[in-house]
Amino acid sequence: MQVWPGTSYPLGATYDGAGTNFAVFSESADRIELCLLDEDGSESSVELRETDAFVRHAYLPGVQPGQRYGFRVHGPYNPGLGQRHNSAKLLLDPYAKAMSGHIDWDESVYGYHFGAPERRNDLDSAPHTMHSVVINPYFDWGTDRPPRTDYHRTVLYEAHVKGLTKLHPGIPEEIRGTYAGVAHPAVIEHLAKLGVTAIELMPVHQFVRDHRLRDLGLANYWGYNTIGFFAPHSSYSSTGDRGQQVQEFKSMVKALHAAGIEVILDVVYNHTAEGNHLGPTLSLRGLDNVSYYRLARDQRFYEDTTGTGNSLLMRSPHVLQLIMDSLRYWVTEMHVDGFRFDLAATLARQFHEVDRLSSFFDLVQQDPVVSQAKLIAEPWDLGEGGYQVGNFPPLWTEWNGMYRDTVRDLWRGENATLAEFGSRLTGSSDLYQDDGRRPIASINFVTCHDGFTLRDLVSYNEKHNEANGENNRDGESFNRSWNCGVEGPSDDPAVEELRARQQRNFLATLMLSQGVPMLAHGDEFGRTQHGNNNAYCQDNPLTWVHWPAADGAGARLLEFTQGMVWLRRDHPVFRRRRFFHGRPVPGRPAGEGGVGGEYEDLTDIAWFTPAGEEMTKRNWGASYAKSLTVFLNGYAISEPDRRGGRIVDDSFLLMFNAHFEPLEFTVPAGHGQEWVVVVDTTQPRLPAPGAGARLKAGDALLLADRSLMVLQRPA
């Protein structure tokens, strides 16, 4: 076999049409062997003798895409000093663009013997672990262009590749549960009709099925157990795992972009699948444990702010390089449009505390590629001081957990003051305005993959996670849910009607709120997990999306959801780029747009009691109050359009009655004479355009308990 010196950059395996360059970092290794695997499992080994700045490298002419490989690293094994080299373990390339096979959890993939963790294990792991794969980087992107949808126009849709497509009747069976399934016209048509602009895919980086879950007959369904930051998860490929997964993923992105839908990845850079000190030796642990992981004072053990056994060492330049190289790769080579960072507070832990000025944020801020992608933080982790909602740098948006909690509390009739709800409805300026961010910094959601589905949120008071094998101990116990009087399924028509109305209340509130709305897949038609609020290990029909019949309750909820999404998309007053300021817009000619001088000085937003009187400080603080009216002035939008022109929209009255009894509301005087009802959550469908009830200022109307109504006044 010919071996040329090659280059130290880029890291990983890089095919150039004639051969492949291999480069891998380890500061602590004595020597590293590159092992090429044949189809029969035999190995051909090459020592990487060339070294530049602790990167070992070589170029092998003739090595083609599809070639499986791994590394054997020779060096000190002293767990007390954090050193865990063991050449008996065939290691995955941290920069591998594809990975093949599965880990069967034989004892050989561990660095110690079962029952004797102090004894080094020299069993060969190669037949029992995954393998890195050389890929063909070339792909015909054609005229693919990123949609670059502005944040204020964005509607996010969180989805699982397998769960979204596994049971879809319109997708050929052989591609269900795969990237090709997501790219199928049936799925894209659903997303387009729904009105979403971006699909946020749960983890698609190569991940590992945990040993413990395998023994329980369960799976790591969600995928928050990454082992390859550059490789698309191979099990989601319908065409093979020798690089075909890369081509299939790219084809999916290309198809979604053609429909104007962005692709955002849920990424897990806070830890890896190697777990704690009793975890397997798969990649980083055997390459350079000290450089990659946060070790405890006793270096046999790992610091863990993620609840998964380990945390990456965010002050290490090599960890930072790994993450930044990965992010750039997914944008430049895979054409994704943004990232949602799991447990993002961990990424800011250079030492112990969460630091918004950490090196990671500095690198992202100045990077010309990554800084232009959509960057969404899950702004918490499990470590001390890890809840950081509102504290990320200005470039970032955040999953707004306070929005979720407040909206849930309001509609279940508990603990939410109107002042808190008003702040969340208008973009959470208390969290984001002081550091120069705008309403779009708030990613608003009521449900996500973690917790109850929307249907279950209104059907269960308690979690029901018995199927997870932990005696219902796992998962959040305080869900801010309400079962509407009956736990679980009910054949009581009144209970079912209330549950349907509550789902419409949540969906309508989400779409009427300033910020960026996010739907969880299947919530648009009432998907259930039968009360399981931690279904991370359930890869079965419990978590797969059951698509609704054309004439059932699910179809009616879908129609309502579509109507709310499109109402938002059609009216810029619901998706302002700047916070409300409570003042009229200056410089407006009297009577412009046919409104008339009497409305000249209306503020951009106004708040009223159900009686139509302006809210007082006492009204805002009343803990018992669950109802109010909000006036949104479409004639007082302060921000200009893309060409500097004025934005003028219709005006709206939002009437919320989260009280447990019907209440009489009065249309406020002085804010418009003629109004038409465009949303009424007591009804399963939105009124046809112009067909809603017509009202005048001073008119009284009765809002049912736990319902909302939207009135529209043309500009």
PDB file of N, CA and C in Angstrom, residues 299-330:
ATOM      1  N   GLN A 299      -9.421  12.525  38.491  1.00  0.00           N
ATOM      2  CA  GLN A 299      -9.553  12.460  37.037  1.00  0.00           C
ATOM      3  C   GLN A 299     -10.028  11.109  36.506  1.00  0.00           C
ATOM      4  N   ARG A 300     -10.337  10.201  37.387  1.00  0.00           N
ATOM      5  CA  ARG A 300     -11.010   8.983  36.933  1.00  0.00           C
ATOM      6  C   ARG A 300     -12.444   9.287  36.515  1.00  0.00           C
ATOM      7  N   PHE A 301     -12.979  10.399  37.012  1.00  0.00           N
ATOM      8  CA  PHE A 301     -14.397  10.704  36.851  1.00  0.00           C
ATOM      9  C   PHE A 301     -14.587  11.952  35.991  1.00  0.00           C
ATOM     10  N   TYR A 302     -15.852  12.167  35.610  1.00  0.00           N
ATOM     11  CA  TYR A 302     -16.195  13.248  34.686  1.00  0.00           C
ATOM     12  C   TYR A 302     -17.146  14.241  35.345  1.00  0.00           C
ATOM     13  N   GLU A 303     -16.947  15.531  35.056  1.00  0.00           N
ATOM     14  CA  GLU A 303     -17.942  16.535  35.411  1.00  0.00           C
ATOM     15  C   GLU A 303     -19.148  16.344  34.500  1.00  0.00           C
ATOM     16  N   ASP A 304     -20.342  16.472  35.063  1.00  0.00           N
ATOM     17  CA  ASP A 304     -21.542  16.189  34.281  1.00  0.00           C
ATOM     18  C   ASP A 304     -22.600  17.245  34.555  1.00  0.00           C
ATOM     19  N   THR A 305     -22.775  18.174  33.610  1.00  0.00           N
ATOM     20  CA  THR A 305     -23.848  19.172  33.725  1.00  0.00           C
ATOM     21  C   THR A 305     -24.979  18.867  32.749  1.00  0.00           C
ATOM     22  N   THR A 306     -24.944  17.679  32.159  1.00  0.00           N
ATOM     23  CA  THR A 306     -25.922  17.316  31.135  1.00  0.00           C
ATOM     24  C   THR A 306     -26.830  16.171  31.557  1.00  0.00           C
ATOM     25  N   GLY A 307     -26.486  15.488  32.631  1.00  0.00           N
ATOM     26  CA  GLY A 307     -27.264  14.335  33.054  1.00  0.00           C
ATOM     27  C   GLY A 307     -27.016  13.097  32.228  1.00  0.00           C
ATOM     28  N   THR A 308     -25.948  13.082  31.457  1.00  0.00           N
ATOM     29  CA  THR A 308     -25.657  11.964  30.554  1.00  0.00           C
ATOM     30  C   THR A 308     -24.326  11.290  30.857  1.00  0.00           C
ATOM     31  N   GLY A 309     -23.606  11.791  31.855  1.00  0.00           N
ATOM     32  CA  GLY A 309     -22.359  11.144  32.241  1.00  0.00           C
ATOM     33  C   GLY A 309     -21.116  11.937  31.959  1.00  0.00           C
ATOM     34  N   ASN A 310     -21.131  12.783  30.939  1.00  0.00           N
ATOM     35  CA  ASN A 310     -19.944  13.592  30.648  1.00  0.00           C
ATOM     36  C   ASN A 310     -20.356  14.927  30.050  1.00  0.00           C
ATOM     37  N   SER A 311     -19.396  15.839  30.009  1.00  0.00           N
ATOM     38  CA  SER A 311     -19.573  17.134  29.352  1.00  0.00           C
ATOM     39  C   SER A 311     -18.281  17.447  28.608  1.00  0.00           C
ATOM     40  N   LEU A 312     -18.410  18.018  27.426  1.00  0.00           N
ATOM     41  CA  LEU A 312     -17.218  18.385  26.677  1.00  0.00           C
ATOM     42  C   LEU A 312     -16.521  19.576  27.328  1.00  0.00           C
ATOM     43  N   LEU A 313     -15.211  19.640  27.147  1.00  0.00           N
ATOM     44  CA  LEU A 313     -14.368  20.659  27.783  1.00  0.00           C
ATOM     45  C   LEU A 313     -14.361  21.911  26.907  1.00  0.00           C
ATOM     46  N   MET A 314     -15.232  22.874  27.234  1.00  0.00           N
ATOM     47  CA  MET A 314     -15.435  24.011  26.350  1.00  0.00           C
ATOM     48  C   MET A 314     -14.320  25.046  26.411  1.00  0.00           C
ATOM     49  N   ARG A 315     -13.330  24.865  27.268  1.00  0.00           N
ATOM     50  CA  ARG A 315     -12.177  25.759  27.211  1.00  0.00           C
ATOM     51  C   ARG A 315     -11.023  25.157  26.417  1.00  0.00           C
ATOM     52  N   SER A 316     -11.218  23.959  25.887  1.00  0.00           N
ATOM     53  CA  SER A 316     -10.183  23.334  25.071  1.00  0.00           C
ATOM     54  C   SER A 316     -10.266  23.845  23.637  1.00  0.00           C
ATOM     55  N   PRO A 317      -9.169  24.329  23.064  1.00  0.00           N
ATOM     56  CA  PRO A 317      -9.220  24.800  21.669  1.00  0.00           C
ATOM     57  C   PRO A 317      -9.587  23.692  20.695  1.00  0.00           C
ATOM     58  N   HIS A 318      -9.279  22.457  21.042  1.00  0.00           N
ATOM     59  CA  HIS A 318      -9.573  21.353  20.130  1.00  0.00           C
ATOM     60  C   HIS A 318     -11.059  21.001  20.148  1.00  0.00           C
ATOM     61  N   VAL A 319     -11.698  21.129  21.311  1.00  0.00           N
ATOM     62  CA  VAL A 319     -13.147  20.951  21.377  1.00  0.00           C
ATOM     63  C   VAL A 319     -13.843  22.075  20.615  1.00  0.00           C
ATOM     64  N   LEU A 320     -13.384  23.298  20.827  1.00  0.00           N
ATOM     65  CA  LEU A 320     -13.981  24.431  20.121  1.00  0.00           C
ATOM     66  C   LEU A 320     -13.803  24.294  18.612  1.00  0.00           C
ATOM     67  N   GLN A 321     -12.628  23.828  18.191  1.00  0.00           N
ATOM     68  CA  GLN A 321     -12.408  23.624  16.761  1.00  0.00           C
ATOM     69  C   GLN A 321     -13.333  22.545  16.212  1.00  0.00           C
ATOM     70  N   LEU A 322     -13.480  21.463  16.966  1.00  0.00           N
ATOM     71  CA  LEU A 322     -14.357  20.378  16.539  1.00  0.00           C
ATOM     72  C   LEU A 322     -15.783  20.883  16.325  1.00  0.00           C
ATOM     73  N   ILE A 323     -16.295  21.653  17.271  1.00  0.00           N
ATOM     74  CA  ILE A 323     -17.665  22.140  17.172  1.00  0.00           C
ATOM     75  C   ILE A 323     -17.811  23.129  16.027  1.00  0.00           C
ATOM     76  N   MET A 324     -16.887  24.080  15.926  1.00  0.00           N
ATOM     77  CA  MET A 324     -16.997  25.080  14.871  1.00  0.00           C
ATOM     78  C   MET A 324     -16.809  24.465  13.492  1.00  0.00           C
ATOM     79  N   ASP A 325     -15.892  23.518  13.364  1.00  0.00           N
ATOM     80  CA  ASP A 325     -15.723  22.831  12.075  1.00  0.00           C
ATOM     81  C   ASP A 325     -16.996  22.077  11.704  1.00  0.00           C
ATOM     82  N   SER A 326     -17.616  21.446  12.684  1.00  0.00           N
ATOM     83  CA  SER A 326     -18.857  20.726  12.434  1.00  0.00           C
ATOM     84  C   SER A 326     -19.955  21.676  11.979  1.00  0.00           C
ATOM     85  N   LEU A 327     -20.150  22.778  12.680  1.00  0.00           N
ATOM     86  CA  LEU A 327     -21.195  23.727  12.305  1.00  0.00           C
ATOM     87  C   LEU A 327     -20.981  24.253  10.892  1.00  0.00           C
ATOM     88  N   ARG A 328     -19.744  24.629  10.586  1.00  0.00           N
ATOM     89  CA  ARG A 328     -19.466  25.137   9.234  1.00  0.00           C
ATOM     90  C   ARG A 328     -19.733  24.073   8.179  1.00  0.00           C
ATOM     91  N   TYR A 329     -19.369  22.821   8.470  1.00  0.00           N
ATOM     92  CA  TYR A 329     -19.576  21.731   7.520  1.00  0.00           C
ATOM     93  C   TYR A 329     -21.059  21.574   7.193  1.00  0.00           C
ATOM     94  N   TRP A 330     -21.909  21.601   8.208  1.00  0.00           N
ATOM     95  CA  TRP A 330     -23.332  21.394   7.962  1.00  0.00           C
ATOM     96  C   TRP A 330     -23.950  22.548   7.183  1.00  0.00           C
TER      97      TRP A 330
END
